[in-house]
Coordinates of C-alpha atoms in Angstrom, one line a residue:
X203 CA -11.9 -86.3 25.4
X204 CA -10.4 -86.1 28.9
X205 CA -11.1 -82.3 29.4
X206 CA -14.8 -81.4 30.1
X207 CA -16.1 -77.9 30.8
X208 CA -19.1 -77.6 33.1
X209 CA -22.3 -76.3 31.5
X210 CA -25.3 -75.0 33.4
X211 CA -28.4 -75.8 31.2
X212 CA -30.9 -74.1 33.5
X213 CA -31.2 -71.5 36.2
X214 CA -31.1 -67.7 36.9
X215 CA -28.4 -65.5 35.7
X216 CA -27.1 -64.1 38.8
X217 CA -24.8 -61.2 39.3
X218 CA -22.6 -63.2 41.8
X219 CA -21.7 -65.4 39.0
X220 CA -20.4 -62.9 36.3
X221 CA -18.2 -65.6 34.6
X222 CA -21.3 -67.3 33.4
X223 CA -22.5 -66.4 29.9
X224 CA -25.7 -67.1 28.0
X225 CA -25.0 -69.9 25.4
X226 CA -27.6 -70.7 22.7
X227 CA -28.3 -73.9 21.1
X228 CA -28.1 -76.4 24.1
X229 CA -31.8 -76.7 24.7
X230 CA -32.6 -73.7 26.8
X231 CA -32.7 -70.1 25.5
X232 CA -31.5 -68.9 28.9
X233 CA -28.8 -71.6 29.2
X234 CA -25.5 -70.4 30.9
X235 CA -22.1 -71.9 30.6
X236 CA -18.7 -71.7 32.3
X237 CA -15.8 -73.2 30.6
X238 CA -13.3 -74.7 33.0
X239 CA -10.1 -75.7 31.1
X240 CA -8.1 -78.7 32.2
X241 CA -10.7 -80.7 34.0
X242 CA -10.6 -84.5 33.7
X243 CA -14.0 -86.3 33.5
X244 CA -13.8 -87.2 37.1
X245 CA -13.1 -83.6 38.1
X246 CA -16.0 -82.2 36.1
X247 CA -18.4 -84.7 37.7
X248 CA -17.2 -83.7 41.1
X249 CA -17.6 -80.1 40.3
X250 CA -21.3 -80.9 39.3
X251 CA -21.9 -82.6 42.5
X252 CA -20.5 -79.6 44.6
X253 CA -22.7 -77.3 42.8
X254 CA -25.9 -79.1 43.5
X255 CA -27.6 -75.7 44.3
X256 CA -27.7 -75.1 40.6
X257 CA -30.6 -77.0 39.1
X258 CA -29.8 -78.8 35.9
X259 CA -26.1 -78.4 36.0
X260 CA -24.3 -81.0 33.9
X261 CA -20.8 -81.6 32.5
X262 CA -20.1 -81.9 28.8
X263 CA -17.1 -82.9 26.9
X264 CA -15.4 -80.3 24.8
X265 CA -16.8 -82.1 21.6
X266 CA -20.4 -82.2 23.1
X267 CA -20.2 -78.5 24.0
X268 CA -18.8 -77.7 20.5
X269 CA -21.7 -79.5 18.9
X270 CA -24.3 -77.9 21.2
X271 CA -23.1 -74.4 20.4
X272 CA -22.5 -74.8 16.7
X273 CA -25.3 -72.7 15.4
X274 CA -24.3 -72.5 11.6
X275 CA -25.9 -75.8 10.1
X276 CA -24.6 -75.1 6.7
X277 CA -21.1 -74.8 7.8
X278 CA -18.9 -77.8 8.8
X279 CA -17.7 -77.6 12.5
X280 CA -14.0 -77.8 12.9
X281 CA -13.4 -80.3 15.7
X282 CA -9.6 -80.2 15.4
X283 CA -7.3 -78.1 13.2
X284 CA -3.6 -79.1 12.3
X285 CA -3.9 -82.7 13.5
X286 CA -0.9 -85.1 13.2
X287 CA -0.6 -87.2 10.1
X288 CA -1.0 -90.3 11.9
X289 CA -4.3 -89.2 13.3
X290 CA -5.4 -87.9 9.9
X291 CA -4.6 -91.2 8.3
X292 CA -6.4 -93.1 11.0
X293 CA -9.4 -91.1 10.6
X294 CA -9.6 -91.1 6.9
X295 CA -9.1 -95.0 6.6
X296 CA -12.1 -95.4 8.9
X297 CA -14.6 -93.0 7.4
X298 CA -17.2 -95.5 6.9
X299 CA -17.4 -96.0 10.5
X300 CA -17.4 -92.3 11.2
X301 CA -20.2 -90.8 9.2
X302 CA -20.1 -87.0 9.0
X303 CA -16.4 -86.9 9.8
X304 CA -14.4 -85.4 7.1
X305 CA -10.6 -85.0 7.2
X306 CA -9.4 -82.5 4.5
X307 CA -6.2 -80.5 3.9
X308 CA -7.9 -77.4 2.5
X309 CA -7.1 -75.2 5.4
X310 CA -3.6 -73.7 5.1
X311 CA -1.8 -72.9 8.3
X312 CA 0.4 -69.7 8.7
X313 CA 4.0 -70.1 9.7
X314 CA 5.6 -66.9 10.8
X315 CA 9.3 -67.5 10.3
X316 CA 10.5 -64.1 11.2
X317 CA 10.4 -64.4 14.9
X318 CA 8.8 -62.1 17.5
X319 CA 10.5 -59.1 15.9
X320 CA 8.1 -59.1 13.0
X321 CA 5.0 -59.6 14.9
X322 CA 3.7 -56.0 15.0
X323 CA 4.6 -55.5 11.4
X324 CA 2.8 -58.8 10.2
X325 CA -0.1 -59.1 12.6
X326 CA -1.9 -62.6 12.7
X327 CA -5.0 -64.3 11.5
X328 CA -8.1 -65.3 13.6
X329 CA -11.5 -66.5 13.2
X330 CA -13.9 -64.3 11.6
X331 CA -16.7 -62.9 14.0
X332 CA -20.4 -63.2 13.4
X333 CA -20.6 -59.4 13.1
X334 CA -17.8 -59.3 10.6
X335 CA -19.4 -62.2 8.6
X336 CA -22.7 -60.3 8.4
X337 CA -21.2 -57.0 7.7
X338 CA -19.2 -58.5 4.7
X339 CA -22.4 -60.2 3.1
X340 CA -23.9 -58.3 0.4
X341 CA -27.4 -57.1 0.1
X342 CA -28.3 -59.9 -2.3
X343 CA -27.2 -62.3 0.2
X344 CA -23.9 -63.2 -1.3
X345 CA -21.1 -63.9 1.4
X346 CA -17.7 -62.6 0.8
X347 CA -16.6 -64.9 3.6
X348 CA -17.7 -68.2 5.1
X349 CA -18.3 -68.6 8.9
X350 CA -15.3 -70.8 9.4
X351 CA -12.9 -68.3 7.7
X352 CA -10.0 -66.6 9.2
X353 CA -9.2 -62.8 8.6
X354 CA -6.3 -60.6 9.3
X355 CA -5.8 -59.2 12.7
X356 CA -3.4 -56.3 13.0
X357 CA -0.5 -55.2 10.8
X358 CA -0.2 -56.3 7.2
X359 CA -2.5 -59.2 7.7
X360 CA -5.2 -56.7 8.5
X361 CA -4.4 -53.9 6.1
X362 CA -3.8 -56.1 3.1
X363 CA -6.5 -58.6 4.0
X364 CA -8.0 -58.7 0.3
X365 CA -4.7 -59.0 -1.3
X366 CA -3.4 -61.8 0.8
X367 CA -6.5 -64.1 1.1
X368 CA -7.0 -65.2 -2.6
X369 CA -10.2 -67.0 -3.8
X370 CA -11.4 -70.3 -2.9
X371 CA -12.0 -73.0 -5.2
X372 CA -14.7 -75.8 -5.2
X373 CA -15.5 -79.3 -6.3
X374 CA -18.9 -81.0 -6.5
X375 CA -18.7 -84.8 -5.8
X376 CA -21.5 -87.3 -6.1
X377 CA -21.3 -89.9 -3.3
X378 CA -23.4 -93.1 -2.7
X379 CA -25.4 -94.0 0.4
X380 CA -22.3 -95.4 2.0
X381 CA -20.5 -91.9 1.6
X382 CA -18.2 -93.4 -1.1
X383 CA -17.2 -90.9 -3.8
X384 CA -18.4 -91.9 -7.2
X385 CA -17.5 -89.1 -9.7
X386 CA -16.9 -85.3 -9.9
X387 CA -19.2 -82.8 -11.6
X388 CA -16.4 -81.4 -13.6
X389 CA -18.4 -78.7 -15.3
X390 CA -19.0 -77.1 -11.9
X391 CA -15.4 -77.2 -10.7
X392 CA -14.1 -73.8 -9.7
X393 CA -10.3 -73.4 -9.5
X394 CA -8.8 -71.7 -6.4
X395 CA -6.7 -68.6 -6.9
X396 CA -3.8 -68.3 -4.6
X397 CA -3.6 -65.1 -2.6
X398 CA -0.6 -62.7 -3.2
X399 CA 2.6 -62.7 -1.2
X400 CA 4.0 -59.6 0.2
X401 CA 7.6 -58.6 -0.1
X402 CA 8.8 -56.2 2.6
X403 CA 11.2 -53.3 2.5
X404 CA 12.6 -54.7 5.7
X405 CA 15.9 -56.8 5.9
X406 CA 15.5 -59.6 8.5
X407 CA 19.0 -59.4 9.8
X408 CA 18.9 -55.7 10.3
X409 CA 15.5 -55.9 12.0
X410 CA 17.2 -58.6 14.4
X411 CA 20.0 -56.1 15.2
X412 CA 17.6 -53.2 15.8
X413 CA 15.6 -55.3 18.2
X414 CA 18.8 -56.4 20.1
X415 CA 19.9 -52.7 20.2
X416 CA 16.6 -51.5 21.5
X417 CA 16.3 -54.2 24.1
X418 CA 19.8 -53.5 25.4
X419 CA 18.6 -49.8 25.7
X420 CA 15.4 -50.7 27.6
X421 CA 17.5 -52.9 30.0
X422 CA 20.0 -50.2 30.6
X423 CA 17.4 -47.5 31.3
X424 CA 15.5 -50.0 33.5
X425 CA 18.5 -50.8 35.6
X426 CA 19.0 -47.0 36.3
X427 CA 15.3 -46.6 37.0
X428 CA 15.4 -49.2 39.6
X429 CA 18.5 -47.8 41.2
X430 CA 16.9 -44.3 41.5
X431 CA 13.5 -45.8 42.6
X432 CA 11.7 -44.7 39.5
X433 CA 8.9 -46.9 37.8
X434 CA 10.3 -49.7 35.7
X435 CA 11.2 -49.2 32.1
X436 CA 9.7 -51.9 30.0
X437 CA 8.9 -50.6 26.4
X438 CA 10.3 -48.7 23.6
X439 CA 10.3 -48.2 19.9
X440 CA 13.0 -48.0 17.1
X441 CA 12.1 -47.2 13.5
X442 CA 14.5 -46.7 10.6
X443 CA 13.6 -45.2 7.1
X444 CA 15.3 -44.5 3.8
X445 CA 14.7 -40.6 3.7
X446 CA 15.1 -40.6 0.1
X447 CA 12.0 -42.7 -0.8
X448 CA 10.1 -43.4 2.5
X449 CA 10.9 -47.2 2.6
X450 CA 11.0 -48.4 6.2
X451 CA 14.3 -50.3 6.8
X452 CA 13.2 -51.7 10.3
X453 CA 10.5 -51.3 12.9
X454 CA 10.6 -52.6 16.4
X455 CA 8.2 -52.1 19.2
X456 CA 9.0 -53.7 22.5
X457 CA 7.6 -55.7 24.3
X458 CA 6.5 -57.7 21.4
X459 CA 4.5 -61.1 21.3
X460 CA 4.6 -64.3 19.4
X461 CA 2.1 -64.0 16.7
X462 CA 2.5 -67.9 15.9
X463 CA 0.6 -68.5 19.2
X464 CA -2.6 -67.1 17.6
X465 CA -2.2 -69.9 14.9
X466 CA -1.1 -72.8 16.9
X467 CA -3.4 -72.0 19.8
X468 CA -2.8 -71.0 23.4
X469 CA -4.4 -71.7 26.7
X470 CA -6.9 -69.5 28.4
X471 CA -4.2 -68.7 30.9
X472 CA -1.7 -67.7 28.2
X473 CA -4.3 -65.5 26.5
X474 CA -5.3 -63.7 29.6
X475 CA -1.6 -63.1 30.4
X476 CA -1.2 -61.6 27.1
X477 CA -4.2 -59.3 26.9
X478 CA -3.8 -58.3 30.6
X479 CA -0.2 -57.7 30.5
X480 CA 0.4 -54.1 31.8
X481 CA 3.3 -53.5 29.3
X482 CA 0.7 -54.1 26.5
X483 CA 3.0 -56.2 24.2
X484 CA 0.0 -56.3 21.5
X485 CA 0.4 -52.4 21.0
X486 CA 2.7 -51.4 18.2
X487 CA 3.9 -48.3 19.7
X488 CA 5.6 -47.1 16.5
X489 CA 2.4 -46.3 14.9
X490 CA -0.4 -46.6 17.6
X491 CA 1.4 -45.1 20.6
X492 CA 1.2 -41.3 21.0
X493 CA 3.7 -39.6 23.2
X494 CA 5.0 -36.2 23.9
X495 CA 8.1 -35.7 21.6
X496 CA 10.1 -33.4 23.7
X497 CA 13.1 -31.6 22.2
X498 CA 13.3 -33.9 19.1
X499 CA 10.4 -31.7 18.0
X500 CA 12.4 -28.6 18.1
X501 CA 13.9 -28.8 14.5
X502 CA 10.3 -29.0 13.2
X503 CA 9.5 -25.6 15.1
X504 CA 12.6 -24.0 13.9
X505 CA 11.7 -24.6 10.4
X506 CA 8.3 -23.1 10.8
X507 CA 9.8 -20.2 12.8
X508 CA 12.4 -19.4 10.1
X509 CA 9.8 -19.6 7.3
X510 CA 7.5 -17.3 9.2
X511 CA 10.2 -14.9 9.9
X512 CA 9.9 -14.7 13.7
X513 CA 13.5 -15.9 13.8
X514 CA 16.5 -15.8 11.4
X515 CA 19.8 -17.5 11.7
X516 CA 21.6 -14.8 13.6
X517 CA 18.8 -13.6 16.0
X518 CA 19.8 -14.5 19.5
X519 CA 18.1 -14.7 22.9
X520 CA 19.6 -14.8 26.2
X521 CA 19.3 -18.0 28.3
X522 CA 19.8 -17.6 32.1
X523 CA 18.3 -21.1 32.8
X524 CA 14.8 -19.9 33.3
X525 CA 12.2 -17.2 32.6
X526 CA 9.2 -15.7 34.6
X527 CA 6.1 -14.8 32.8
X528 CA 4.0 -12.5 34.8
X529 CA 0.3 -12.9 35.2
X530 CA -1.8 -10.5 33.3
X531 CA -3.6 -9.3 36.5
X532 CA -0.6 -9.2 38.7
X533 CA 2.8 -8.1 37.3
X534 CA 4.6 -9.0 40.5
X535 CA 3.6 -12.7 40.2
X536 CA 3.9 -15.3 37.5
X537 CA 5.0 -18.6 36.3
X538 CA 8.6 -19.9 35.9
X539 CA 9.6 -21.8 32.8
X540 CA 13.1 -23.5 33.2
X541 CA 15.7 -24.6 30.7
X542 CA 16.9 -28.1 31.2
X543 CA 20.6 -27.1 31.4
X544 CA 20.1 -25.2 34.8
X545 CA 22.9 -23.2 36.4
X546 CA 23.6 -20.0 34.5
X547 CA 22.0 -21.3 31.5
X548 CA 23.3 -21.3 27.8
X549 CA 24.0 -17.7 27.6
X550 CA 23.4 -15.9 24.1
X551 CA 22.0 -18.5 21.8
X552 CA 21.1 -18.5 18.1
X553 CA 19.3 -21.1 16.1
X554 CA 22.2 -23.3 15.5
X555 CA 23.3 -23.6 19.2
X556 CA 19.6 -23.6 20.3
X557 CA 19.3 -26.8 18.3
X558 CA 22.6 -28.3 19.1
X559 CA 22.3 -27.6 22.9
X560 CA 18.5 -28.0 23.0
X561 CA 17.9 -24.6 24.7
X562 CA 14.4 -24.3 25.9
X563 CA 14.4 -20.7 26.6
X564 CA 15.3 -20.0 22.8
X565 CA 12.3 -22.0 21.7
X566 CA 10.0 -20.5 24.4
X567 CA 10.7 -17.4 22.3
X568 CA 9.9 -19.0 18.9
X569 CA 6.6 -20.2 20.2
X570 CA 5.1 -17.5 22.5
X571 CA 3.4 -14.7 20.4
X572 CA 3.4 -10.9 20.5
X573 CA -0.1 -10.7 21.8
X574 CA -2.1 -8.6 24.3
X575 CA -4.6 -10.3 26.7
X576 CA -8.3 -9.4 26.2
X577 CA -8.4 -5.7 26.9
X578 CA -12.0 -6.3 28.3
X579 CA -10.8 -8.5 30.9
X580 CA -7.3 -7.1 31.5
X581 CA -7.6 -3.3 30.4
X582 CA -4.2 -2.3 31.7
X583 CA -2.2 -5.4 30.5
X584 CA 0.9 -5.1 28.4
X585 CA 1.9 -7.3 25.4
X586 CA 3.0 -10.8 26.5
X587 CA 6.6 -10.5 27.9
X588 CA 8.8 -12.3 30.5
X589 CA 11.8 -11.5 32.9
X590 CA 15.1 -13.1 33.1
X591 CA 16.4 -13.9 36.8
X592 CA 17.7 -10.8 38.4
X593 CA 16.8 -8.6 35.6
X594 CA 14.0 -6.1 35.9
X595 CA 13.8 -5.5 32.1
X596 CA 10.8 -6.7 30.2
X597 CA 11.5 -8.9 27.3
X598 CA 8.6 -9.1 24.8
X599 CA 7.6 -12.3 23.1
X600 CA 7.6 -12.1 19.2
X601 CA 7.0 -15.7 18.3
X602 CA 4.5 -17.8 16.3
X603 CA 1.6 -18.2 18.7
X604 CA -0.3 -21.6 18.8
X605 CA -2.4 -21.0 15.6
X606 CA 0.6 -20.6 13.4
X607 CA 2.4 -23.4 15.2
X608 CA -0.5 -25.8 14.6
X609 CA -1.0 -24.7 11.0
X610 CA 2.7 -25.2 10.2
X611 CA 2.7 -28.7 11.9
X612 CA -0.4 -29.8 9.9
X613 CA 0.5 -28.1 6.6
X614 CA 4.1 -28.7 6.4
X615 CA 4.5 -32.1 8.3
X616 CA 1.0 -33.6 8.2
X617 CA 0.9 -34.0 11.9
X618 CA -2.4 -34.7 13.5
X619 CA -3.0 -37.2 10.8
X620 CA -2.0 -40.8 10.0
X621 CA 1.1 -41.2 7.9
X622 CA -0.8 -43.9 5.8
X623 CA 1.7 -46.5 6.2
X624 CA 0.3 -49.9 5.1
X625 CA -0.2 -51.2 8.6
X626 CA -3.5 -51.3 10.6
X627 CA -4.1 -49.4 13.7
X628 CA -2.2 -46.2 13.0
X629 CA -2.9 -43.3 15.6
X630 CA -3.4 -39.7 14.5
X631 CA -1.4 -38.0 17.3
X632 CA -2.6 -34.6 18.5
X633 CA -1.8 -31.0 17.4
X634 CA -3.6 -29.2 20.1
X635 CA -5.4 -25.8 19.5
X636 CA -7.6 -23.4 21.8
X637 CA -10.6 -24.8 20.2
X638 CA -9.5 -28.3 20.9
X639 CA -8.9 -27.4 24.6
X640 CA -12.3 -25.8 25.0
X641 CA -14.2 -28.7 23.6
X642 CA -12.1 -31.4 25.3
X643 CA -12.0 -29.8 28.7
X644 CA -15.3 -28.2 29.1
X645 CA -14.5 -24.6 28.3
X646 CA -11.0 -24.4 29.5
X647 CA -9.2 -21.6 27.9
X648 CA -5.7 -21.7 26.3
X649 CA -2.9 -19.7 27.9
X650 CA 0.6 -18.6 26.9
X651 CA 1.8 -21.3 29.2
X652 CA 0.1 -23.9 26.9
X653 CA 2.0 -22.4 23.9
X654 CA 5.3 -22.4 25.7
X655 CA 5.0 -26.1 26.6
X656 CA 4.1 -27.0 23.0
X657 CA 7.1 -25.0 21.7
X658 CA 9.4 -27.6 23.4
X659 CA 7.4 -30.7 22.4
X660 CA 5.4 -31.1 25.5
X661 CA 2.0 -30.1 27.0
X662 CA -0.9 -31.4 24.9
X663 CA 1.2 -32.1 21.8
X664 CA 1.4 -35.9 21.0
X665 CA 3.1 -37.7 18.2
X666 CA 3.7 -41.3 17.2
X667 CA 7.3 -42.4 16.7
X668 CA 6.4 -42.9 12.9
X669 CA 5.3 -39.3 12.5
X670 CA 8.4 -38.1 14.4
X671 CA 10.6 -40.2 12.0
X672 CA 8.8 -39.1 8.9
X673 CA 9.1 -35.3 9.8
X674 CA 12.9 -35.8 10.6
X675 CA 13.4 -37.6 7.3
X676 CA 11.8 -34.7 5.5
X677 CA 14.3 -32.3 7.1
X678 CA 17.2 -34.8 6.5
X679 CA 16.5 -35.1 2.7
X680 CA 15.9 -31.4 2.2
X681 CA 12.3 -30.9 2.2
X682 CA 10.3 -34.0 0.7
X683 CA 7.6 -35.7 2.9
X684 CA 7.3 -39.4 1.7
X685 CA 4.7 -41.8 2.7
X686 CA 6.2 -44.4 4.8
X687 CA 6.2 -48.0 3.2
X688 CA 6.9 -51.4 4.6
X689 CA 5.7 -53.2 1.3
X690 CA 8.0 -53.3 -1.5
X691 CA 5.9 -55.5 -3.8
X692 CA 3.0 -57.9 -4.2
X693 CA 4.0 -61.2 -5.8
X694 CA 2.1 -64.0 -7.4
X695 CA 2.4 -67.7 -6.4
X696 CA 4.8 -68.2 -9.5
X697 CA 7.1 -65.4 -8.4
X698 CA 5.8 -62.8 -10.8
X699 CA 5.5 -59.3 -9.4
X700 CA 1.9 -58.1 -9.6
X701 CA 2.4 -54.7 -8.2
X702 CA 5.6 -52.9 -7.2
X703 CA 5.1 -50.1 -4.8
X704 CA 6.8 -47.1 -6.0
X705 CA 7.9 -44.1 -3.8
X706 CA 4.9 -41.9 -3.0
X707 CA 5.6 -38.3 -2.4
X708 CA 3.1 -36.7 -0.1
X709 CA 4.4 -33.1 -0.4
X710 CA 7.3 -30.8 -0.7
X711 CA 7.8 -28.6 2.3
X712 CA 7.0 -24.9 1.5
X713 CA 10.0 -24.1 4.0
X714 CA 12.8 -22.5 1.8
X715 CA 15.7 -24.8 1.4
X716 CA 18.0 -22.4 3.1
X717 CA 15.9 -22.5 6.2
X718 CA 16.0 -26.4 6.1
X719 CA 19.7 -26.2 5.6
X720 CA 20.0 -24.0 8.7
X721 CA 18.1 -26.6 10.7
X722 CA 20.1 -29.4 9.3
X723 CA 23.4 -27.6 10.3
X724 CA 22.0 -27.2 13.7
X725 CA 21.4 -31.0 13.9
X726 CA 24.8 -31.6 12.7
X727 CA 26.3 -29.5 15.5
X728 CA 24.2 -31.5 17.9
X729 CA 26.4 -34.5 17.1
X730 CA 29.8 -32.6 16.8
X731 CA 29.5 -30.2 19.8
X732 CA 26.0 -30.5 21.4
X733 CA 23.8 -32.9 23.3
X734 CA 24.5 -35.8 20.8
X735 CA 28.3 -35.7 20.9
X736 CA 28.6 -38.5 23.5
X737 CA 26.0 -41.2 22.3
X738 CA 27.3 -41.1 18.6
X739 CA 30.7 -42.8 18.9
X740 CA 31.8 -42.6 15.3
X741 CA 32.7 -40.0 12.9
X742 CA 32.4 -41.4 9.5
X743 CA 30.0 -41.1 7.9
X744 CA 28.9 -37.9 9.5
X745 CA 25.7 -37.8 11.3
X746 CA 23.0 -35.3 12.0
X747 CA 20.7 -35.7 15.1
X748 CA 18.7 -34.5 17.9
X749 CA 18.1 -35.6 21.5
X750 CA 15.0 -35.2 23.4
X751 CA 13.8 -35.7 27.1
X752 CA 10.1 -35.2 27.2
X753 CA 8.5 -34.6 30.7
X754 CA 4.9 -35.9 31.2
X755 CA 2.7 -36.7 34.1
X756 CA 1.8 -34.7 37.1
X757 CA 4.2 -32.0 38.3
X758 CA 5.7 -32.3 41.9
X759 CA 7.2 -28.9 43.2
X760 CA 7.0 -27.5 39.7
X761 CA 8.9 -30.3 38.1
X762 CA 7.7 -33.5 36.3
X763 CA 8.6 -36.9 37.7
X764 CA 8.8 -38.9 34.6
X765 CA 10.4 -38.4 31.0
X766 CA 10.5 -40.2 27.8
X767 CA 13.9 -40.7 26.2
X768 CA 14.0 -39.8 22.6
X769 CA 16.8 -39.5 19.9
X770 CA 16.5 -39.0 16.1
X771 CA 19.4 -39.2 13.8
X772 CA 20.2 -39.3 9.9
X773 CA 23.2 -40.1 7.9
X774 CA 25.4 -39.7 6.0
X775 CA 24.8 -35.9 6.5
X776 CA 25.3 -34.7 3.0
X777 CA 23.3 -37.4 1.3
X778 CA 21.3 -39.4 3.9
X779 CA 20.5 -43.1 3.3
X780 CA 18.9 -43.7 6.8
X781 CA 16.8 -41.8 9.3
X782 CA 16.3 -43.2 12.7
X783 CA 13.8 -42.4 15.6
X784 CA 14.3 -44.0 19.0
X785 CA 12.1 -43.8 22.0
X786 CA 12.4 -45.5 25.4
X787 CA 9.1 -44.9 27.2
X788 CA 9.7 -43.4 30.7
X789 CA 13.4 -43.8 29.9
X790 CA 14.5 -40.5 31.3
X791 CA 17.3 -38.5 29.6
X792 CA 17.3 -39.0 25.7
X793 CA 21.1 -38.5 25.1
X794 CA 21.9 -41.0 27.8
X795 CA 19.4 -43.8 27.2
X796 CA 17.8 -43.5 23.6
X797 CA 21.1 -42.1 22.0
X798 CA 23.2 -45.2 22.4
X799 CA 20.4 -47.2 20.8
X800 CA 20.4 -44.9 17.8
X801 CA 24.2 -45.1 17.8
X802 CA 24.2 -49.0 17.6
X803 CA 21.6 -49.0 14.8
X804 CA 23.4 -46.7 12.7
X805 CA 26.6 -48.8 13.3
X806 CA 24.8 -51.8 12.2
X807 CA 23.5 -50.2 9.1
X808 CA 26.9 -48.8 8.1
X809 CA 28.7 -51.9 9.1
X810 CA 30.8 -50.1 11.6
X811 CA 32.6 -52.5 14.0
X812 CA 33.1 -51.9 17.7
X813 CA 36.5 -50.5 18.8

């Protein structure tokens, strides 16, 4: 071996050498080691001479180091995996001169042929840790795994580890003193059972087109960000589902990574670059990232508000671009809550136009409750109300309030809990409540401002793109919440289907069908005359949708500096086959940057050619 890591076999563990670690099994219980990749034997010896201040320092080859640190005497040590055929033949033909060296082909090697776009879905396999090995060993001492096994890491590899791994076989061979095989104890043979294969719901070609569309959208948003001196845009998500059964048609999280590198091996520099990349390519943002949903959340709130009776299809509120909510202790002062449109506002707005034009003032009224502040603290306070610009008239809130909002989100759309997709690492998201706020922020009290922010999908509310897609799909299909699925079937080695995954209905929304139709119509008008009319460039088949721009971060002069770009859509409108959720992280306006991505995904699905 030309490469030789330097190993310190004695000496104090000093805080000024934090890269050195305790290594058992090399003769000293307090031995320390520092691995230096890429050193030749001459360079390693020179390093030892330079560090003459460290007593006992010596250089070991990689093989010597592996032998010294191999603590499981009952398990063969893997010196090299996936060797070339010529090397394997040379070693095998000289086994009499290499006692203890065995060449075998029992270890199968994963080949991920789908490319980087499938890495987050599939995950990868890696060596089992000692902690995992001990945790899976039964109380009787029976080991589920061996110490040199590999196990699933992330995605399907992790979630379906037991289905994929199969059962190892075994042969008992009698050998002579020269190591030559004489005969097999056939009565002790145990045949191996192949693990099952997974058939996905995702079409490879469509996944590639979704990846291309999302990357183009990220590049477009990033170019604008650099021109406007905003932080770079590097990440995004696109997820597509069949809203009639929950099957995932495509799932892309960018940036991604090459999961084959975990199989073929990578240098320390490559590994460090991967795990320390600020863009976090290992994170599957589709299921593990949580974000403020912004205005794509408004159809959900509209469903709850209609069902609870705080609004009806014809009820109108006037939008003059902002409202002022006075302080309970000082009517002359208060907080301003603006509508995104600016200027003179949207005018008179009902639920259809509120969804289509994404009117914030309308949804402030859906969310903020008809409550009075605590009379003990504010004995002269009126019911919660607001003022329009230049208008002294009090307008009283009559909305849901945070308790009914939170209850509706949890009970209707299962928010605040994983969707139970067959992928590892799914986040729960956050449906905030006054109790959560007090516990999380040391007694901080919930205000009407917190409710107002949640009402437009901002504030403390957090959702994963998968949760957003699943909720949108439930509205699109008329009221059924399905469990999202990426697995279509489990298949045996001979091609026989062992288990076919059937659609799993989680619940029927208790929202009346007429209310869902009202919201659907608002989402249709979003495309025909509202904020989605520009990004959706085709009219056949008809599409419903919603744009969203979710402000987050620290406000400067009352305005937020950063925004996530969202767009949700489904089609055909009357009998939808596909629902899509697109997020470009820090991408700014949803209709400008996320909308075209959704448009290109839908065009790819429906086979619509560019004009």
